[in-house]
Amino acid sequence: MLPVHQRLAELYTISRRRPLSAAELTEQQHCLHANAVYCWEMGRLNNEALLAAQTEDTAWQQVISAQLYEVRMNGKAGKGHR
């Protein structure tokens, strides 16, 4: 889980008790955007992993596995990937 996911959960919990402030609403939108980018990146990489497995391209699978790890840990793959 990324810190942005934890903050999004905090903001949701706060919003159940009281309306969010303008700053919190802005932060919530930033968190939602970061989450969407994360989900799209993970989806893309999972699709590529499936293709690599179906074509038995082990070198590509290793690259994708490293990218998936980076996205899980940092929210994005490092430069040089893609």
N, CA, C and O atoms as a printed pandas DataFrame, in Angstrom:
     atom_number atom_name residue_name chain_id  residue_number  x_coord  y_coord  z_coord
0              1         N          MET        A               1    0.843   -1.170    0.000
1              2        CA          MET        A               1    0.000    0.000    0.000
2              3         C          MET        A               1    0.893    1.240    0.000
3              4         O          MET        A               1    1.880    1.321    0.731
4              5         N          LEU        A               2    0.528    2.168   -0.814
5              6        CA          LEU        A               2    1.269    3.420   -0.895
6              7         C          LEU        A               2    0.751    4.417    0.143
7              8         O          LEU        A               2   -0.397    4.317    0.576
8              9         N          PRO        A               3    1.587    5.375    0.543
9             10        CA          PRO        A               3    1.130    6.401    1.489
10            11         C          PRO        A               3   -0.119    7.146    1.000
11            12         O          PRO        A               3   -0.962    7.547    1.802
12            13         N          VAL        A               4   -0.228    7.323   -0.299
13            14        CA          VAL        A               4   -1.400    8.021   -0.841
14            15         C          VAL        A               4   -2.677    7.238   -0.535
15            16         O          VAL        A               4   -3.732    7.836   -0.321
16            17         N          HIS        A               5   -2.591    5.909   -0.513
17            18        CA          HIS        A               5   -3.766    5.101   -0.193
18            19         C          HIS        A               5   -4.144    5.247    1.281
19            20         O          HIS        A               5   -5.325    5.284    1.626
20            21         N          GLN        A               6   -3.144    5.329    2.137
21            22        CA          GLN        A               6   -3.417    5.533    3.556
22            23         C          GLN        A               6   -4.077    6.892    3.776
23            24         O          GLN        A               6   -5.037    7.010    4.537
24            25         N          ARG        A               7   -3.555    7.910    3.105
25            26        CA          ARG        A               7   -4.123    9.255    3.274
26            27         C          ARG        A               7   -5.543    9.307    2.735
27            28         O          ARG        A               7   -6.405    9.961    3.322
28            29         N          LEU        A               8   -5.792    8.638    1.646
29            30        CA          LEU        A               8   -7.142    8.597    1.077
30            31         C          LEU        A               8   -8.107    7.951    2.078
31            32         O          LEU        A               8   -9.238    8.412    2.236
32            33         N          ALA        A               9   -7.666    6.897    2.744
33            34        CA          ALA        A               9   -8.496    6.252    3.771
34            35         C          ALA        A               9   -8.744    7.199    4.944
35            36         O          ALA        A               9   -9.847    7.243    5.489
36            37         N          GLU        A              10   -7.718    7.953    5.331
37            38        CA          GLU        A              10   -7.881    8.923    6.419
38            39         C          GLU        A              10   -8.899    9.990    6.045
39            40         O          GLU        A              10   -9.778   10.329    6.837
40            41         N          LEU        A              11   -8.771   10.516    4.833
41            42        CA          LEU        A              11   -9.705   11.548    4.392
42            43         C          LEU        A              11  -11.127   11.017    4.326
43            44         O          LEU        A              11  -12.075   11.723    4.673
44            45         N          TYR        A              12  -11.278    9.777    3.881
45            46        CA          TYR        A              12  -12.612    9.169    3.848
46            47         C          TYR        A              12  -13.180    9.071    5.259
47            48         O          TYR        A              12  -14.344    9.400    5.488
48            49         N          THR        A              13  -12.360    8.619    6.203
49            50        CA          THR        A              13  -12.803    8.475    7.588
50            51         C          THR        A              13  -13.195    9.824    8.174
51            52         O          THR        A              13  -14.209    9.937    8.863
52            53         N          ILE        A              14  -12.398   10.835    7.903
53            54        CA          ILE        A              14  -12.711   12.190    8.371
54            55         C          ILE        A              14  -14.038   12.653    7.783
55            56         O          ILE        A              14  -14.862   13.243    8.483
56            57         N          SER        A              15  -14.242   12.384    6.493
57            58        CA          SER        A              15  -15.455   12.848    5.819
58            59         C          SER        A              15  -16.715   12.184    6.355
59            60         O          SER        A              15  -17.814   12.706    6.163
60            61         N          ARG        A              16  -16.577   11.046    7.023
61            62        CA          ARG        A              16  -17.733   10.376    7.623
62            63         C          ARG        A              16  -18.171   11.091    8.910
63            64         O          ARG        A              16  -19.310   10.945    9.353
64            65         N          ARG        A              17  -17.248   11.868    9.504
65            66        CA          ARG        A              17  -17.542   12.568   10.757
66            67         C          ARG        A              17  -17.916   14.028   10.540
67            68         O          ARG        A              17  -18.714   14.601   11.282
68            69         N          ARG        A              18  -17.320   14.617    9.505
69            70        CA          ARG        A              18  -17.562   16.045    9.242
70            71         C          ARG        A              18  -17.230   16.333    7.790
71            72         O          ARG        A              18  -16.515   15.560    7.152
72            73         N          PRO        A              19  -17.744   17.443    7.258
73            74        CA          PRO        A              19  -17.371   17.802    5.886
74            75         C          PRO        A              19  -15.879   18.124    5.807
75            76         O          PRO        A              19  -15.307   18.702    6.731
76            77         N          LEU        A              20  -15.270   17.748    4.709
77            78        CA          LEU        A              20  -13.856   18.054    4.505
78            79         C          LEU        A              20  -13.683   19.540    4.230
79            80         O          LEU        A              20  -14.544   20.177    3.623
80            81         N          SER        A              21  -12.552   20.085    4.687
81            82        CA          SER        A              21  -12.221   21.485    4.400
82            83         C          SER        A              21  -11.824   21.598    2.926
83            84         O          SER        A              21  -11.639   20.590    2.245
84            85         N          ALA        A              22  -11.699   22.807    2.457
85            86        CA          ALA        A              22  -11.295   23.034    1.063
86            87         C          ALA        A              22   -9.923   22.405    0.796
87            88         O          ALA        A              22   -9.711   21.785   -0.246
88            89         N          ALA        A              23   -9.004   22.569    1.736
89            90        CA          ALA        A              23   -7.662   21.990    1.573
90            91         C          ALA        A              23   -7.735   20.465    1.548
91            92         O          ALA        A              23   -7.034   19.819    0.769
92            93         N          GLU        A              24   -8.582   19.893    2.400
93            94        CA          GLU        A              24   -8.728   18.441    2.428
94            95         C          GLU        A              24   -9.380   17.918    1.147
95            96         O          GLU        A              24   -9.019   16.850    0.653
96            97         N          LEU        A              25  -10.331   18.666    0.617
97            98        CA          LEU        A              25  -10.968   18.267   -0.650
98            99         C          LEU        A              25   -9.951   18.285   -1.787
99           100         O          LEU        A              25   -9.952   17.402   -2.646
100          101         N          THR        A              26   -9.083   19.297   -1.787
101          102        CA          THR        A              26   -8.031   19.363   -2.806
102          103         C          THR        A              26   -7.085   18.183   -2.652
103          104         O          THR        A              26   -6.706   17.548   -3.636
104          105         N          GLU        A              27   -6.706   17.893   -1.415
105          106        CA          GLU        A              27   -5.817   16.764   -1.155
106          107         C          GLU        A              27   -6.477   15.450   -1.574
107          108         O          GLU        A              27   -5.819   14.567   -2.125
108          109         N          GLN        A              28   -7.772   15.325   -1.311
109          110        CA          GLN        A              28   -8.500   14.128   -1.711
110          111         C          GLN        A              28   -8.464   13.951   -3.233
111          112         O          GLN        A              28   -8.290   12.839   -3.732
112          113         N          GLN        A              29   -8.628   15.051   -3.959
113          114        CA          GLN        A              29   -8.570   14.979   -5.420
114          115         C          GLN        A              29   -7.179   14.564   -5.897
115          116         O          GLN        A              29   -7.054   13.786   -6.843
116          117         N          HIS        A              30   -6.149   15.072   -5.256
117          118        CA          HIS        A              30   -4.781   14.668   -5.600
118          119         C          HIS        A              30   -4.578   13.174   -5.333
119          120         O          HIS        A              30   -3.965   12.471   -6.137
120          121         N          CYS        A              31   -5.089   12.701   -4.209
121          122        CA          CYS        A              31   -4.969   11.281   -3.869
122          123         C          CYS        A              31   -5.729   10.414   -4.867
123          124         O          CYS        A              31   -5.241    9.362   -5.277
124          125         N          LEU        A              32   -6.925   10.856   -5.257
125          126        CA          LEU        A              32   -7.708   10.096   -6.225
126          127         C          LEU        A              32   -6.997   10.043   -7.576
127          128         O          LEU        A              32   -7.013    9.014   -8.252
128          129         N          HIS        A              33   -6.380   11.142   -7.962
129          130        CA          HIS        A              33   -5.626   11.165   -9.220
130          131         C          HIS        A              33   -4.446   10.196   -9.144
131          132         O          HIS        A              33   -4.229    9.407  -10.064
132          133         N          ALA        A              34   -3.684   10.256   -8.050
133          134        CA          ALA        A              34   -2.540    9.362   -7.889
134          135         C          ALA        A              34   -2.994    7.904   -7.890
135          136         O          ALA        A              34   -2.314    7.042   -8.447
136          137         N          ASN        A              35   -4.139    7.628   -7.269
137          138        CA          ASN        A              35   -4.666    6.267   -7.251
138          139         C          ASN        A              35   -5.042    5.814   -8.659
139          140         O          ASN        A              35   -4.768    4.673   -9.031
140          141         N          ALA        A              36   -5.659    6.683   -9.438
141          142        CA          ALA        A              36   -6.036    6.330  -10.811
142          143         C          ALA        A              36   -4.802    6.030  -11.657
143          144         O          ALA        A              36   -4.788    5.061  -12.415
144          145         N          VAL        A              37   -3.776    6.852  -11.530
145          146        CA          VAL        A              37   -2.529    6.623  -12.269
146          147         C          VAL        A              37   -1.928    5.282  -11.863
147          148         O          VAL        A              37   -1.480    4.514  -12.715
148          149         N          TYR        A              38   -1.918    5.003  -10.566
149          150        CA          TYR        A              38   -1.400    3.740  -10.038
150          151         C          TYR        A              38   -2.176    2.558  -10.624
151          152         O          TYR        A              38   -1.578    1.588  -11.089
152          153         N          CYS        A              39   -3.494    2.642  -10.600
153          154        CA          CYS        A              39   -4.330    1.543  -11.106
154          155         C          CYS        A              39   -4.110    1.312  -12.595
155          156         O          CYS        A              39   -4.010    0.165  -13.030
156          157         N          TRP        A              40   -4.033    2.375  -13.383
157          158        CA          TRP        A              40   -3.801    2.230  -14.823
158          159         C          TRP        A              40   -2.430    1.623  -15.096
159          160         O          TRP        A              40   -2.291    0.776  -15.979
160          161         N          GLU        A              41   -1.423    2.046  -14.348
161          162        CA          GLU        A              41   -0.073    1.515  -14.535
162          163         C          GLU        A              41   -0.021    0.033  -14.165
163          164         O          GLU        A              41    0.585   -0.764  -14.881
164          165         N          MET        A              42   -0.648   -0.335  -13.059
165          166        CA          MET        A              42   -0.680   -1.736  -12.656
166          167         C          MET        A              42   -1.454   -2.571  -13.687
167          168         O          MET        A              42   -1.048   -3.688  -14.009
168          169         N          GLY        A              43   -2.543   -2.043  -14.192
169          170        CA          GLY        A              43   -3.311   -2.753  -15.208
170          171         C          GLY        A              43   -2.504   -2.973  -16.476
171          172         O          GLY        A              43   -2.527   -4.059  -17.055
172          173         N          ARG        A              44   -1.787   -1.931  -16.910
173          174        CA          ARG        A              44   -0.952   -2.039  -18.106
174          175         C          ARG        A              44    0.122   -3.100  -17.909
175          176         O          ARG        A              44    0.337   -3.947  -18.776
176          177         N          LEU        A              45    0.785   -3.048  -16.777
177          178        CA          LEU        A              45    1.855   -4.004  -16.513
178          179         C          LEU        A              45    1.322   -5.433  -16.380
179          180         O          LEU        A              45    1.963   -6.378  -16.840
180          181         N          ASN        A              46    0.174   -5.592  -15.765
181          182        CA          ASN        A              46   -0.413   -6.931  -15.666
182          183         C          ASN        A              46   -0.781   -7.475  -17.042
183          184         O          ASN        A              46   -0.601   -8.664  -17.304
184          185         N          ASN        A              47   -1.290   -6.623  -17.916
185          186        CA          ASN        A              47   -1.579   -7.048  -19.286
186          187         C          ASN        A              47   -0.297   -7.433  -20.018
187          188         O          ASN        A              47   -0.264   -8.434  -20.734
188          189         N          GLU        A              48    0.750   -6.645  -19.841
189          190        CA          GLU        A              48    2.032   -6.973  -20.475
190          191         C          GLU        A              48    2.602   -8.271  -19.905
191          192         O          GLU        A              48    3.195   -9.064  -20.636
192          193         N          ALA        A              49    2.423   -8.488  -18.610
193          194        CA          ALA        A              49    2.901   -9.730  -18.000
194          195         C          ALA        A              49    2.183  -10.928  -18.604
195          196         O          ALA        A              49    2.797  -11.966  -18.852
196          197         N          LEU        A              50    0.894  -10.785  -18.839
197          198        CA          LEU        A              50    0.134  -11.860  -19.465
198          199         C          LEU        A              50    0.647  -12.137  -20.881
199          200         O          LEU        A              50    0.819  -13.291  -21.273
200          201         N          LEU        A              51    0.887  -11.069  -21.639
201          202        CA          LEU        A              51    1.421  -11.245  -22.993
202          203         C          LEU        A              51    2.800  -11.901  -22.970
203          204         O          LEU        A              51    3.089  -12.782  -23.781
204          205         N          ALA        A              52    3.632  -11.474  -22.053
205          206        CA          ALA        A              52    4.974  -12.057  -21.945
206          207         C          ALA        A              52    4.886  -13.539  -21.605
207          208         O          ALA        A              52    5.643  -14.349  -22.141
208          209         N          ALA        A              53    3.969  -13.890  -20.723
209          210        CA          ALA        A              53    3.809  -15.301  -20.362
210          211         C          ALA        A              53    3.284  -16.108  -21.543
211          212         O          ALA        A              53    3.749  -17.219  -21.795
212          213         N          GLN        A              54    2.318  -15.548  -22.265
213          214        CA          GLN        A              54    1.738  -16.263  -23.394
214          215         C          GLN        A              54    2.736  -16.458  -24.531
215          216         O          GLN        A              54    2.657  -17.440  -25.269
216          217         N          THR        A              55    3.664  -15.534  -24.669
217          218        CA          THR        A              55    4.685  -15.649  -25.723
218          219         C          THR        A              55    5.957  -16.316  -25.209
219          220         O          THR        A              55    6.929  -16.481  -25.947
220          221         N          GLU        A              56    5.935  -16.698  -23.927
221          222        CA          GLU        A              56    7.078  -17.355  -23.283
222          223         C          GLU        A              56    8.358  -16.531  -23.376
223          224         O          GLU        A              56    9.453  -17.067  -23.545
224          225         N          ASP        A              57    8.194  -15.220  -23.263
225          226        CA          ASP        A              57    9.327  -14.289  -23.304
226          227         C          ASP        A              57    9.786  -14.040  -21.866
227          228         O          ASP        A              57    9.319  -13.110  -21.208
228          229         N          THR        A              58   10.701  -14.879  -21.390
229          230        CA          THR        A              58   11.124  -14.795  -19.994
230          231         C          THR        A              58   11.896  -13.519  -19.680
231          232         O          THR        A              58   11.798  -12.994  -18.571
232          233         N          ALA        A              59   12.651  -13.024  -20.630
233          234        CA          ALA        A              59   13.390  -11.775  -20.394
234          235         C          ALA        A              59   12.409  -10.623  -20.173
235          236         O          ALA        A              59   12.596   -9.799  -19.278
236          237         N          TRP        A              60   11.371  -10.577  -20.992
237          238        CA          TRP        A              60   10.354   -9.538  -20.860
238          239         C          TRP        A              60    9.613   -9.715  -19.531
239          240         O          TRP        A              60    9.307   -8.731  -18.859
240          241         N          GLN        A              61    9.326  -10.957  -19.153
241          242        CA          GLN        A              61    8.654  -11.217  -17.880
242          243         C          GLN        A              61    9.473  -10.684  -16.710
243          244         O          GLN        A              61    8.912  -10.122  -15.769
244          245         N          GLN        A              62   10.778  -10.850  -16.758
245          246        CA          GLN        A              62   11.633  -10.361  -15.681
246          247         C          GLN        A              62   11.605   -8.844  -15.600
247          248         O          GLN        A              62   11.558   -8.273  -14.510
248          249         N          VAL        A              63   11.633   -8.193  -16.758
249          250        CA          VAL        A              63   11.566   -6.722  -16.793
250          251         C          VAL        A              63   10.241   -6.255  -16.207
251          252         O          VAL        A              63   10.200   -5.323  -15.404
252          253         N          ILE        A              64    9.161   -6.908  -16.614
253          254        CA          ILE        A              64    7.832   -6.519  -16.126
254          255         C          ILE        A              64    7.718   -6.771  -14.628
255          256         O          ILE        A              64    7.143   -5.957  -13.906
256          257         N          SER        A              65    8.255   -7.883  -14.157
257          258        CA          SER        A              65    8.217   -8.170  -12.718
258          259         C          SER        A              65    8.928   -7.080  -11.927
259          260         O          SER        A              65    8.446   -6.663  -10.874
260          261         N          ALA        A              66   10.066   -6.618  -12.426
261          262        CA          ALA        A              66   10.799   -5.536  -11.761
262          263         C          ALA        A              66    9.977   -4.246  -11.771
263          264         O          ALA        A              66    9.950   -3.513  -10.782
264          265         N          GLN        A              67    9.317   -3.979  -12.881
265          266        CA          GLN        A              67    8.485   -2.778  -12.976
266          267         C          GLN        A              67    7.295   -2.864  -12.027
267          268         O          GLN        A              67    6.954   -1.883  -11.366
268          269         N          LEU        A              68    6.659   -4.038  -11.958
269          270        CA          LEU        A              68    5.537   -4.212  -11.034
270          271         C          LEU        A              68    5.985   -3.962   -9.593
271          272         O          LEU        A              68    5.273   -3.322   -8.819
272          273         N          TYR        A              69    7.146   -4.460   -9.244
273          274        CA          TYR        A              69    7.672   -4.244   -7.892
274          275         C          TYR        A              69    7.871   -2.748   -7.632
275          276         O          TYR        A              69    7.482   -2.238   -6.582
276          277         N          GLU        A              70    8.476   -2.055   -8.592
277          278        CA          GLU        A              70    8.711   -0.610   -8.431
278          279         C          GLU        A              70    7.402    0.144   -8.261
279          280         O          GLU        A              70    7.300    1.030   -7.413
280          281         N          VAL        A              71    6.406   -0.200   -9.056
281          282        CA          VAL        A              71    5.119    0.493   -8.960
282          283         C          VAL        A              71    4.468    0.209   -7.610
283          284         O          VAL        A              71    3.901    1.113   -6.996
284          285         N          ARG        A              72    4.542   -1.024   -7.146
285          286        CA          ARG        A              72    3.974   -1.354   -5.829
286          287         C          ARG        A              72    4.671   -0.577   -4.709
287          288         O          ARG        A              72    4.029   -0.148   -3.750
288          289         N          MET        A              73    5.983   -0.401   -4.838
289          290        CA          MET        A              73    6.743    0.263   -3.781
290          291         C          MET        A              73    6.717    1.788   -3.882
291          292         O          MET        A              73    6.636    2.481   -2.868
292          293         N          ASN        A              74    6.786    2.309   -5.117
293          294        CA          ASN        A              74    6.964    3.754   -5.320
294          295         C          ASN        A              74    5.803    4.440   -6.012
295          296         O          ASN        A              74    5.745    5.669   -6.050
296          297         N          GLY        A              75    4.883    3.672   -6.555
297          298        CA          GLY        A              75    3.765    4.269   -7.276
298          299         C          GLY        A              75    4.035    4.477   -8.744
299          300         O          GLY        A              75    3.129    4.847   -9.491
300          301         N          LYS        A              76    5.278    4.246   -9.183
301          302        CA          LYS        A              76    5.620    4.382  -10.597
302          303         C          LYS        A              76    6.902    3.621  -10.881
303          304         O          LYS        A              76    7.730    3.396   -9.998
304          305         N          ALA        A              77    7.041    3.229  -12.152
305          306        CA          ALA        A              77    8.265    2.542  -12.576
306          307         C          ALA        A              77    9.341    3.594  -12.798
307          308         O          ALA        A              77    9.049    4.718  -13.207
308          309         N          GLY        A              78   10.581    3.222  -12.527
309          310        CA          GLY        A              78   11.697    4.138  -12.705
310          311         C          GLY        A              78   11.934    4.478  -14.165
311          312         O          GLY        A              78   11.388    3.839  -15.065
312          313         N          LYS        A              79   12.741    5.477  -14.383
313          314        CA          LYS        A              79   13.092    5.874  -15.757
314          315         C          LYS        A              79   13.821    4.745  -16.459
315          316         O          LYS        A              79   14.509    3.942  -15.829
316          317         N          GLY        A              80   13.661    4.695  -17.770
317          318        CA          GLY        A              80   14.306    3.655  -18.539
318          319         C          GLY        A              80   13.386    2.476  -18.790
319          320         O          GLY        A              80   13.672    1.630  -19.637
320          321         N          HIS        A              81   12.282    2.414  -18.059
321          322        CA          HIS        A              81   11.299    1.364  -18.293
322          323         C          HIS        A              81   10.244    1.907  -19.247
323          324         O          HIS        A              81    9.953    3.103  -19.251
324          325         N          ARG        A              82    9.693    1.046  -20.029
325          326        CA          ARG        A              82    8.640    1.354  -21.004
326          327         C          ARG        A              82    9.207    1.236  -22.354
327          328         O          ARG        A              82    8.503    1.450  -23.341
